[in-house]
Amino acid sequence: MSRPRIVIVGAGFAGYRTARTLSRLTRHQADITLLNPTDYFLYLPLLPQVAAGILEPRRVSVSLSGTLPHVRLVLGEADGIDLDGHTVHYTGPEGEEGTLRFDRLVLAAGSVNKLLPIPGVAEHAHGFRGLPEALYLRDHVTRQVELAAAADDRAECAARCTFVVVGAGYTGTEVAAHGAMYTDAQVRKHPMRTGMRPRWMLLDVAPRVMPEMDERLSRTAERVLRQRGVDVRMGTSVKEATHDGVVLTDGSTVDTRTLVWCVGVRPDPLVESLGLPMERGRLLVDPHLQVPGRPELFACGDVAAVPDLNQPGQYTPMTAQHAWRHGKVCAQNVAASLGIGERRAYRHRDMGFVVDLGGAKAAANPLGLPMSGPAAGAVTRGYHLAAMPGNRVRVAADWLLDAVLPRQAVQLGLVRSWSVPLESSSPEVARVPGGPERHGKAAGPAGQRPDGEETGNQPGGESAKGQPGGESAKGQPGGESAKGQPGGEPAKGQPGGEPAKNQPGGEPANEQPGAEPAKSRPGGEPAGSRSHGGRAKGGQSGSPRASGKPRRAVEAAGLRPAREGSGKPGRAPRASGAGSAGKRPTAPSGPSRSAGPPTDPGPEPPANQPPPGPDIAPGPVKRTDRRAAEGDS
């Protein structure tokens, strides 16, 4: 008789705890499979310290294969669940598709950024839910302070060193507190203009900071923020976001290049496709974390509406503390459904909360006892060390080094603005050119980032949002010449310009004579809903995910990547790399399919390659229906 198959979707606090507990309870009596986009468990409470340069990224990333030796790890994102057929369909990180069969299914997909229908937020803000977003924010803040220190214009300097954080919950408060300390330490090495210093703003419509906590702790956190120069504005939020700043609900305008969105989260929309009873986007379960009428289906964490037995009629909140406890109870009940142990209902006891404000400052109420100052700081860090499932010694070592050594304020440039859009179905995974999109999830609208980085390089030459006068996106065929080019010269990599730099592999255009004209090229069909080289389903620009087969789509169009030294006809030679900038590769003879002049325009960049420039690459499909961004209001 074959062993029962258990599939767990998601490796957040709930999914990771479920897998670890099930592995111990079943003792090789069941096959446990964990489906997750990354190979690590992210300890979210310490993410602000990664953005502030205190902890290295791997310190908060716990290896799944290293800590779950008896659990099979499958990298991918679930995009379809057939409950009657007992299968889960997923798309892998390289676009491959697969199916997992199950006898028991645990949904622990977690949550994504909560969006509000505020103009410009989806285009000009960044969330703070995943490791790529934290790394991007660290680089971005470092770059803005350095640019502000070198700016000759006083207004530009003030705008670059102004940082706006929306949402005064746990995450937003910690980001503002740690960010203020980080920029203050940075300007001590790079002094700015006389009388100028970094300015952090914390906005929220709530009446006080961290309304979930005790009022005394809320006052403590606000006092620490104000002592560090953070401009705390309660009862105020963003009315509109633009390229140059934000318009607040009180009518004032703030010039800034940084907008951090920490308003909150919403359940992963994956559970909406099941057609089961929901409660504000969360799947309704009984106190045993089992879906009524579906004995094979369990749910826990942020995607599950778990009844609060201590407060009848209410559901447990979407916090890491509850998700961690959900995982343990869910694992026990899954094992009980297989005849191992007994079922138990989820009942919790509030153990209190801790908020790290940086340095020796913190706010905590362990077991209901309010604390502040260095004592709260010691309790907070001790709690995090005890709660982390790994890397404790490394985290403690980084804390010790931060106490005795100055922080390293450098920008690595590993994560670009276009790879961490606010409307991301997977904040834990950085978007890559030509990468697969998650089906049924909203792809973020494209536009220009507040820091001047472009994400609006969409095929078809649509106007980028936030561009003055509705100019065409930079570097688009048929659009205006890229800004910043001397004499209005066309962007590099465009027909008539220099070969594209920083292209993956440095390959020239795939549209060689004899191939079909690329969509969105001059003379070709407009690319209505192309994203990362894939065709969006349904033709909608926003919500559908791409097919996840970028390589197959390219081959079907007759376009194949060039191979170095292949010497085969119909394939373009590879760019020579270093020392060949400005030289045009020799194109094969034959008629040109472009709509340009009869002269040889040079190679065109392939449709699924990022345009040139350090921070310019294809982003998500832009909205053309002028509808507000999808999300909870």
XYZ file of C-alpha atoms in Angstrom:
633
model
C 0.000 0.000 0.000
C 1.385 3.388 -1.027
C 1.988 6.063 1.530
C -0.434 9.028 1.673
C 0.680 12.135 -0.177
C 0.579 15.497 1.610
C 1.129 18.694 -0.380
C 1.757 22.003 1.404
C 1.438 25.184 -0.670
C 3.609 27.972 0.743
C 6.567 28.044 3.129
C 5.804 31.098 5.219
C 5.313 30.973 8.961
C 2.283 28.667 8.676
C 3.536 26.426 5.864
C 7.026 26.006 7.275
C 5.731 25.095 10.748
C 3.240 22.672 9.222
C 5.952 20.885 7.202
C 8.363 20.691 10.117
C 5.755 19.371 12.556
C 4.303 16.896 10.044
C 7.754 15.536 9.293
C 8.225 14.791 12.980
C 4.739 13.331 13.522
C 4.467 11.054 10.485
C 7.991 9.570 10.794
C 8.256 8.493 7.133
C 4.649 7.204 7.092
C 3.642 9.847 4.531
C 5.194 11.608 1.535
C 5.340 15.326 2.312
C 5.856 17.817 -0.542
C 6.393 21.535 0.011
C 5.623 23.822 -2.943
C 7.223 27.264 -2.640
C 8.677 29.890 -5.036
C 11.949 30.118 -3.066
C 14.166 27.600 -1.326
C 14.140 29.478 1.980
C 11.849 30.490 4.811
C 11.915 34.264 5.325
C 11.822 35.567 8.889
C 9.840 38.722 8.118
C 10.128 40.564 11.486
C 13.840 41.174 10.878
C 13.421 42.402 7.303
C 13.694 46.123 8.266
C 17.144 45.394 9.664
C 18.189 44.033 6.272
C 17.069 47.276 4.617
C 18.993 49.262 7.235
C 22.237 47.367 6.692
C 22.298 45.666 10.108
C 21.749 42.097 8.934
C 22.897 40.422 5.764
C 20.087 38.946 3.614
C 21.020 35.307 4.268
C 20.676 35.833 8.018
C 16.895 36.081 7.748
C 16.666 33.318 5.113
C 16.457 29.801 6.561
C 17.185 26.992 4.094
C 14.185 24.721 3.548
C 16.153 21.704 2.352
C 18.676 22.145 5.157
C 16.106 22.321 7.972
C 13.440 20.011 6.496
C 15.471 16.947 5.463
C 12.480 14.596 5.174
C 10.330 16.968 3.115
C 10.467 17.103 -0.679
C 10.889 20.682 -1.900
C 9.385 21.696 -5.245
C 10.213 25.188 -6.501
C 7.238 26.854 -8.143
C 4.011 28.756 -7.661
C 0.612 27.109 -7.553
C -1.663 28.524 -10.230
C -4.483 25.988 -10.277
C -6.064 23.524 -7.853
C -8.401 20.708 -8.866
C -10.045 19.556 -5.655
C -12.074 16.821 -7.336
C -9.038 15.485 -9.176
C -6.766 15.938 -6.138
C -4.092 17.770 -8.137
C -2.180 21.042 -7.839
C -0.847 22.649 -10.998
C 2.224 24.871 -10.664
C 4.675 26.884 -12.735
C 8.377 26.592 -11.985
C 10.934 29.410 -11.783
C 12.013 28.862 -15.406
C 8.512 28.607 -16.841
C 8.215 24.838 -16.683
C 4.845 23.433 -15.646
C 4.051 20.517 -13.404
C 1.326 18.771 -11.441
C 1.358 17.406 -7.909
C -1.127 14.791 -6.733
C -2.290 14.806 -3.125
C -4.364 12.964 -0.581
C -4.193 15.886 1.843
C -3.698 19.506 0.794
C -2.610 22.332 3.111
C -3.047 25.860 1.769
C -0.609 28.270 3.427
C 0.045 30.629 0.518
C 0.339 33.702 2.730
C -0.444 37.249 1.625
C 0.508 39.994 -0.830
C 0.630 43.780 -0.648
C -2.735 45.449 -0.078
C -3.461 48.087 -2.685
C -5.775 51.067 -2.457
C -7.339 52.870 -5.442
C -5.037 55.884 -5.117
C -3.762 57.382 -8.387
C -0.087 56.770 -9.008
C 0.592 54.489 -6.044
C 0.931 51.308 -8.104
C 3.365 53.081 -10.441
C 5.481 55.027 -7.960
C 5.487 53.053 -4.688
C 7.302 49.943 -3.501
C 6.123 47.410 -0.959
C 8.035 45.763 1.834
C 7.037 42.109 1.884
C 10.010 40.241 0.476
C 13.767 40.090 0.484
C 14.131 41.665 -3.001
C 12.099 44.675 -1.861
C 14.297 45.136 1.211
C 17.466 44.927 -0.887
C 16.082 47.386 -3.406
C 15.087 49.860 -0.667
C 18.558 49.673 0.860
C 20.230 50.422 -2.478
C 17.686 53.096 -3.356
C 17.998 54.995 -0.066
C 21.799 54.828 -0.268
C 21.761 56.139 -3.828
C 19.375 59.000 -3.044
C 21.519 60.244 -0.168
C 24.639 60.108 -2.328
C 22.901 61.947 -5.173
C 21.543 64.520 -2.739
C 25.024 65.166 -1.370
C 26.324 65.813 -4.897
C 23.338 67.884 -6.096
C 23.888 71.575 -6.816
C 20.201 72.440 -6.712
C 18.816 72.850 -3.208
C 15.298 71.711 -4.185
C 16.621 68.537 -5.784
C 18.722 67.802 -2.723
C 15.678 68.196 -0.460
C 13.525 65.937 -2.648
C 16.111 63.175 -2.858
C 16.698 63.037 0.890
C 12.965 62.967 1.724
C 11.557 59.471 2.339
C 7.819 58.862 2.764
C 6.521 55.717 4.488
C 2.768 55.062 4.324
C 1.365 52.843 7.074
C 2.198 53.189 10.778
C 1.753 49.542 11.695
C 4.547 47.263 12.858
C 6.353 47.175 9.515
C 6.026 50.857 8.623
C 7.083 51.989 12.083
C 10.185 49.789 12.061
C 11.108 50.853 8.506
C 10.917 54.548 9.436
C 12.818 54.049 12.716
C 15.648 52.016 11.188
C 15.719 54.132 8.020
C 16.235 57.361 9.954
C 19.196 55.866 11.805
C 20.674 54.521 8.564
C 20.526 57.813 6.651
C 21.811 59.829 9.630
C 24.856 57.565 9.804
C 25.331 57.937 6.056
C 25.286 61.741 5.983
C 27.953 61.862 8.659
C 30.305 60.515 5.996
C 28.738 62.423 3.086
C 27.647 65.835 4.406
C 24.958 67.568 2.368
C 24.312 71.253 1.814
C 24.286 73.533 4.826
C 21.078 73.119 6.767
C 20.006 69.973 4.881
C 19.524 66.564 6.462
C 17.540 63.414 5.586
C 13.828 63.704 6.292
C 11.607 60.723 6.995
C 7.818 60.948 7.057
C 5.402 58.361 8.505
C 1.787 58.673 7.384
C -1.345 56.823 8.453
C -5.069 57.479 8.654
C -5.132 55.861 12.120
C -5.274 58.146 15.164
C -1.970 56.869 16.577
C 1.120 54.867 15.729
C 0.647 51.087 15.877
C -3.030 51.131 16.925
C -2.898 47.339 17.466
C -0.642 47.747 20.482
C -1.226 49.127 23.959
C -1.580 52.917 24.000
C 1.464 53.272 26.249
C 3.632 51.380 23.780
C 2.195 53.432 20.950
C 3.253 56.637 22.691
C 6.707 55.165 23.336
C 7.199 54.328 19.656
C 6.010 57.763 18.525
C 8.328 59.486 20.997
C 11.344 57.535 19.703
C 10.436 58.377 16.113
C 10.108 62.081 16.813
C 13.401 62.122 18.704
C 15.069 60.817 15.543
C 13.495 63.543 13.449
C 10.750 61.440 11.821
C 7.769 63.575 10.779
C 4.838 61.523 12.133
C 1.487 62.572 10.676
C -1.543 60.679 11.914
C -4.907 61.073 10.194
C -3.079 61.780 6.938
C -2.379 59.631 3.927
C -1.488 59.891 0.248
C -4.055 61.325 -2.133
C -1.975 61.009 -5.271
C 1.545 59.895 -6.133
C 3.547 61.390 -8.984
C 7.058 61.129 -10.335
C 8.198 64.190 -8.394
C 6.394 63.621 -5.090
C 3.119 62.910 -3.350
C -0.036 64.910 -2.690
C -1.382 64.323 0.823
C -4.994 64.219 1.933
C -4.519 67.471 3.856
C -3.772 69.253 0.571
C -0.031 69.625 1.043
C 2.550 68.419 -1.472
C 5.794 66.686 -0.553
C 8.635 66.495 -3.072
C 10.231 63.071 -2.808
C 11.741 60.270 -4.857
C 10.868 57.528 -2.347
C 7.456 56.119 -1.452
C 7.409 52.980 0.722
C 4.018 51.251 0.900
C 3.445 49.485 4.240
C -0.344 49.873 4.438
C -0.966 46.196 5.039
C -1.520 42.883 3.323
C -4.352 40.929 1.760
C -4.712 37.151 1.418
C -3.144 35.509 -1.601
C -5.820 35.528 -4.358
C -5.064 31.860 -5.127
C -7.796 30.724 -2.716
C -10.434 32.783 -4.520
C -10.306 30.408 -7.494
C -11.544 27.472 -5.410
C -15.140 28.692 -5.297
C -15.446 27.911 -1.583
C -16.969 30.118 1.160
C -14.773 33.127 1.879
C -14.525 35.785 4.574
C -12.984 39.014 3.242
C -10.681 37.150 0.891
C -9.805 34.402 3.384
C -10.907 30.793 3.136
C -13.399 29.843 5.833
C -12.252 26.927 7.999
C -13.486 25.327 11.212
C -11.576 25.519 14.523
C -9.600 22.451 13.376
C -8.322 24.437 10.338
C -10.234 22.125 8.002
C -12.498 23.352 5.201
C -16.096 22.217 5.874
C -17.240 19.623 3.371
C -13.696 18.987 2.157
C -12.018 16.505 4.501
C -8.856 16.494 2.370
C -8.388 20.290 2.432
C -6.789 22.312 5.250
C -5.832 25.987 5.365
C -3.782 28.065 7.785
C -1.989 31.367 8.004
C -3.108 34.539 6.235
C -5.298 32.733 3.675
C -7.465 31.106 6.378
C -10.279 32.718 8.342
C -9.829 30.792 11.603
C -12.549 31.278 14.242
C -11.257 32.927 17.411
C -12.572 30.726 20.216
C -11.571 33.338 22.795
C -13.693 35.981 21.052
C -16.768 34.282 19.513
C -17.858 35.713 16.203
C -14.389 36.982 15.286
C -11.454 35.540 13.386
C -7.781 35.449 14.306
C -5.828 38.387 12.818
C -3.284 38.051 10.023
C -0.088 38.098 12.089
C 3.073 36.023 12.065
C 2.417 34.914 15.625
C -0.938 33.360 14.714
C 0.401 31.869 11.472
C 3.223 30.132 13.363
C 0.750 28.601 15.811
C -1.679 27.702 13.035
C 1.036 25.599 11.438
C 1.536 23.427 14.498
C -2.176 22.752 15.030
C -2.752 22.180 11.315
C 0.031 19.573 11.194
C -1.444 17.738 14.171
C -4.886 17.648 12.560
C -3.542 16.505 9.185
C -1.708 13.677 10.937
C -4.883 12.837 12.879
C -6.812 12.543 9.606
C -4.307 9.830 8.636
C -4.800 7.990 11.915
C -1.793 9.459 13.732
C -2.661 11.215 16.987
C -5.822 13.141 17.816
C -7.406 16.286 16.480
C -7.325 19.532 18.407
C -8.976 22.912 17.969
C -6.959 26.081 17.571
C -7.064 28.169 20.703
C -4.464 30.802 21.397
C -3.203 32.885 24.248
C -1.850 36.341 23.516
C 1.856 36.334 24.351
C 2.351 40.013 23.541
C 4.198 41.822 20.774
C 7.642 43.308 20.275
C 8.698 46.164 17.983
C 12.392 46.837 17.310
C 12.993 50.584 16.876
C 16.726 50.311 16.213
C 19.703 50.697 18.478
C 18.795 50.019 22.085
C 15.227 51.287 21.624
C 12.192 49.040 21.382
C 8.588 48.716 22.525
C 7.354 45.409 23.915
C 4.624 43.934 26.091
C 5.666 40.355 26.858
C 2.834 38.543 28.651
C 0.980 41.861 28.835
C 3.778 43.734 30.662
C 4.526 47.072 28.865
C 8.245 47.769 28.474
C 10.385 50.372 26.741
C 14.010 51.428 26.493
C 17.037 49.096 26.645
C 15.100 46.463 28.607
C 12.530 46.235 25.838
C 15.367 46.084 23.301
C 16.930 43.105 25.070
C 13.569 41.329 25.292
C 12.832 42.012 21.621
C 16.103 40.613 20.328
C 15.944 37.678 22.692
C 12.470 36.849 21.413
C 13.613 36.965 17.781
C 16.572 34.689 18.481
C 14.294 32.190 20.207
C 11.648 32.330 17.465
C 14.000 31.931 14.492
C 14.224 28.323 13.267
C 17.869 28.797 12.234
C 20.797 31.201 11.776
C 20.686 32.294 15.413
C 24.462 32.497 15.867
C 24.914 34.427 12.618
C 22.180 36.909 13.542
C 23.697 37.468 16.991
C 27.125 37.953 15.386
C 25.760 40.590 13.009
C 24.154 42.420 15.917
C 27.467 42.399 17.766
C 29.396 43.680 14.755
C 26.825 46.435 14.186
C 27.324 47.590 17.773
C 31.096 48.022 17.404
C 31.637 48.746 13.687
C 30.153 51.352 11.320
C 27.644 50.155 8.743
C 28.634 49.659 5.133
C 26.589 52.102 3.076
C 27.085 50.797 -0.457
C 24.645 50.109 -3.267
C 25.146 46.790 -4.985
C 22.582 47.313 -7.731
C 21.451 43.683 -7.654
C 17.709 44.507 -7.598
C 16.195 47.072 -9.963
C 13.007 49.017 -9.439
C 11.179 47.247 -12.274
C 11.844 43.839 -10.717
C 9.950 44.648 -7.483
C 6.645 46.215 -8.594
C 4.060 46.956 -5.925
C 1.421 44.835 -7.664
C 3.466 41.660 -7.459
C 1.910 38.248 -6.992
C 5.127 37.064 -5.349
C 6.941 39.764 -3.346
C 9.544 37.185 -2.333
C 10.679 36.696 -5.941
C 12.349 39.450 -7.959
C 10.947 39.783 -11.477
C 13.363 38.963 -14.304
C 13.142 39.746 -18.025
C 11.298 37.013 -19.861
C 10.380 35.264 -16.601
C 7.022 33.553 -16.146
C 4.153 35.428 -14.557
C 1.753 33.896 -12.102
C -1.619 33.134 -13.670
C -4.635 34.983 -12.367
C -2.601 37.585 -10.495
C -2.407 41.260 -11.163
C 0.725 42.428 -12.870
C 1.773 45.850 -11.780
C 1.149 48.790 -14.077
C 4.223 50.221 -15.652
C 5.441 53.743 -15.238
C 8.361 55.798 -14.151
C 9.610 55.298 -10.628
C 9.959 58.228 -8.235
C 13.726 57.765 -8.238
C 13.886 58.324 -11.972
C 14.190 54.639 -12.856
C 12.015 53.557 -15.712
C 9.632 50.627 -15.696
C 7.424 51.781 -18.517
C 9.367 50.377 -21.457
C 6.354 48.617 -22.870
C 6.048 47.327 -26.400
C 3.860 49.394 -28.624
C 5.300 52.723 -27.624
C 2.558 53.573 -25.124
C 3.051 56.720 -23.126
C 4.684 56.112 -19.769
C 2.650 57.270 -16.787
C 4.159 60.164 -14.998
C 5.906 61.475 -18.102
C 5.390 65.194 -18.679
C 3.163 65.767 -21.662
C 2.561 62.065 -22.112
C 5.816 61.417 -23.914
C 6.521 57.955 -25.177
C 8.376 55.574 -22.921
C 12.099 55.924 -23.071
C 13.911 53.722 -25.496
C 10.769 52.722 -27.422
C 10.861 52.158 -31.152
C 8.884 54.928 -32.766
C 8.841 57.027 -29.621
C 10.770 60.126 -28.740
C 14.454 59.936 -28.096
C 15.505 59.008 -24.604
C 15.968 61.858 -22.183
C 19.474 62.629 -21.171
C 20.906 61.712 -24.569
C 23.087 64.475 -26.019
C 21.245 66.211 -28.818
C 18.232 63.993 -28.444
C 19.984 60.966 -29.872
C 18.000 57.720 -29.883
C 18.444 55.309 -27.036
C 21.170 52.756 -27.356
C 20.086 49.489 -28.801
C 17.423 51.137 -31.015
C 17.583 51.238 -34.827
C 20.267 53.704 -35.755
C 21.774 53.776 -32.308
C 24.549 51.910 -30.567
C 24.167 48.263 -29.645
C 22.332 47.693 -26.407
C 24.525 47.439 -23.363
C 23.845 45.285 -20.324
C 21.751 42.883 -22.355
C 21.752 39.332 -21.030
C 24.472 37.717 -23.081
C 24.850 40.916 -25.065
C 22.959 39.358 -27.954
C 21.684 41.570 -30.776
C 18.216 41.416 -32.272
C 16.584 38.148 -33.121
C 14.572 39.552 -36.038
C 16.902 38.482 -38.836
C 15.856 38.306 -42.462
C 13.482 35.441 -42.950
C 11.920 35.737 -39.500
C 8.523 37.151 -38.668
C 8.412 40.819 -37.688
C 8.428 41.268 -33.924
C 5.306 42.752 -32.451
C 5.658 46.303 -31.231
C 8.426 46.878 -33.818
C 8.005 49.540 -36.495
C 6.011 47.867 -39.212
C 4.858 45.035 -36.991
C 1.669 44.442 -35.085
C 1.199 46.349 -31.837
C 1.889 44.367 -28.712
C -1.323 44.868 -26.823
C -0.761 42.730 -23.793
C 2.741 41.354 -23.974
C 4.636 41.093 -20.711
C 8.231 39.838 -20.443
C 8.076 38.255 -23.833
C 4.936 36.230 -23.077
C 1.372 36.803 -24.302
C -1.082 37.584 -21.509
C -4.190 35.452 -21.437
C -7.458 37.088 -22.332
C -5.812 40.172 -23.768
C -6.213 42.108 -20.547
C -3.401 44.375 -19.438
C -3.169 44.015 -15.711
C -4.639 40.987 -14.045
C -3.802 37.904 -16.156
C -0.473 36.184 -15.875
C 1.628 35.280 -18.836
C 1.607 31.786 -20.161
C 4.877 30.934 -18.467
C 6.437 29.682 -21.718
C 8.694 32.513 -22.866
C 11.157 30.236 -24.634
C 8.451 28.372 -26.518
C 6.827 31.630 -27.572
C 10.102 32.897 -29.006
C 10.768 29.699 -30.899
C 7.225 29.619 -32.265
C 7.730 33.097 -33.722
C 10.813 31.915 -35.566
C 13.197 33.741 -33.272
C 16.062 31.840 -31.738
C 18.839 33.316 -29.629
C 22.160 33.688 -31.349
C 25.013 31.427 -30.311
C 28.548 32.647 -30.186
C 30.642 31.374 -33.026
C 27.848 29.243 -34.428
C 28.434 30.435 -37.967
C 24.994 29.244 -39.022
C 22.997 31.330 -41.470
C 20.089 33.321 -40.103
C 21.685 33.831 -36.695
C 23.161 37.109 -35.596
C 26.718 37.142 -34.232
C 27.152 37.796 -30.519
C 28.325 41.254 -29.504
C 32.029 41.276 -28.842
C 31.630 42.506 -25.256
C 34.308 44.692 -23.724
C 35.880 47.141 -26.068
C 33.136 46.863 -28.672
C 30.837 49.558 -27.390
C 29.615 51.737 -30.216
C 30.459 49.156 -32.878
C 27.611 47.693 -34.839
C 27.659 43.931 -35.369
C 27.534 42.817 -38.943
C 23.995 41.846 -39.906
C 23.238 39.104 -42.456
C 22.497 40.281 -45.930
C 18.942 40.465 -47.101
C 15.958 42.786 -47.073
C 15.094 44.478 -43.782
C 11.648 44.030 -42.324
C 11.705 47.210 -40.290
C 9.759 50.288 -41.354
C 12.846 52.488 -41.273
C 14.870 53.837 -44.204
C 16.411 51.380 -46.650
C 19.816 51.881 -45.087
C 21.013 49.285 -42.605
C 19.612 50.457 -39.240
C 21.702 48.074 -37.196
C 20.429 45.284 -35.004
C 17.224 45.757 -33.055
C 16.966 44.527 -29.478
C 14.852 41.395 -29.057
C 11.334 41.844 -27.708
C 11.989 39.798 -24.593
C 15.286 41.452 -23.649
C 15.536 44.449 -21.311
C 16.256 47.807 -22.963
C 19.605 49.446 -22.265
C 20.582 51.343 -19.180
C 21.371 50.303 -15.595
C 17.776 50.532 -14.368
C 15.734 50.236 -17.553
C 14.099 46.920 -18.307
C 10.735 45.580 -19.357
C 8.173 45.812 -16.627
C 4.594 44.694 -16.223
C 1.924 45.575 -18.751
C 0.523 49.060 -18.336
C -3.143 49.666 -17.668
C -4.874 51.254 -20.636
C -8.452 51.195 -19.309
C -7.819 54.000 -16.775
C -9.283 51.846 -13.996
C -8.054 52.112 -10.450
C -5.572 49.559 -9.153
C -7.198 46.405 -7.878
C -7.056 45.837 -4.122
C -8.873 46.177 -0.856
C -10.068 49.617 0.085
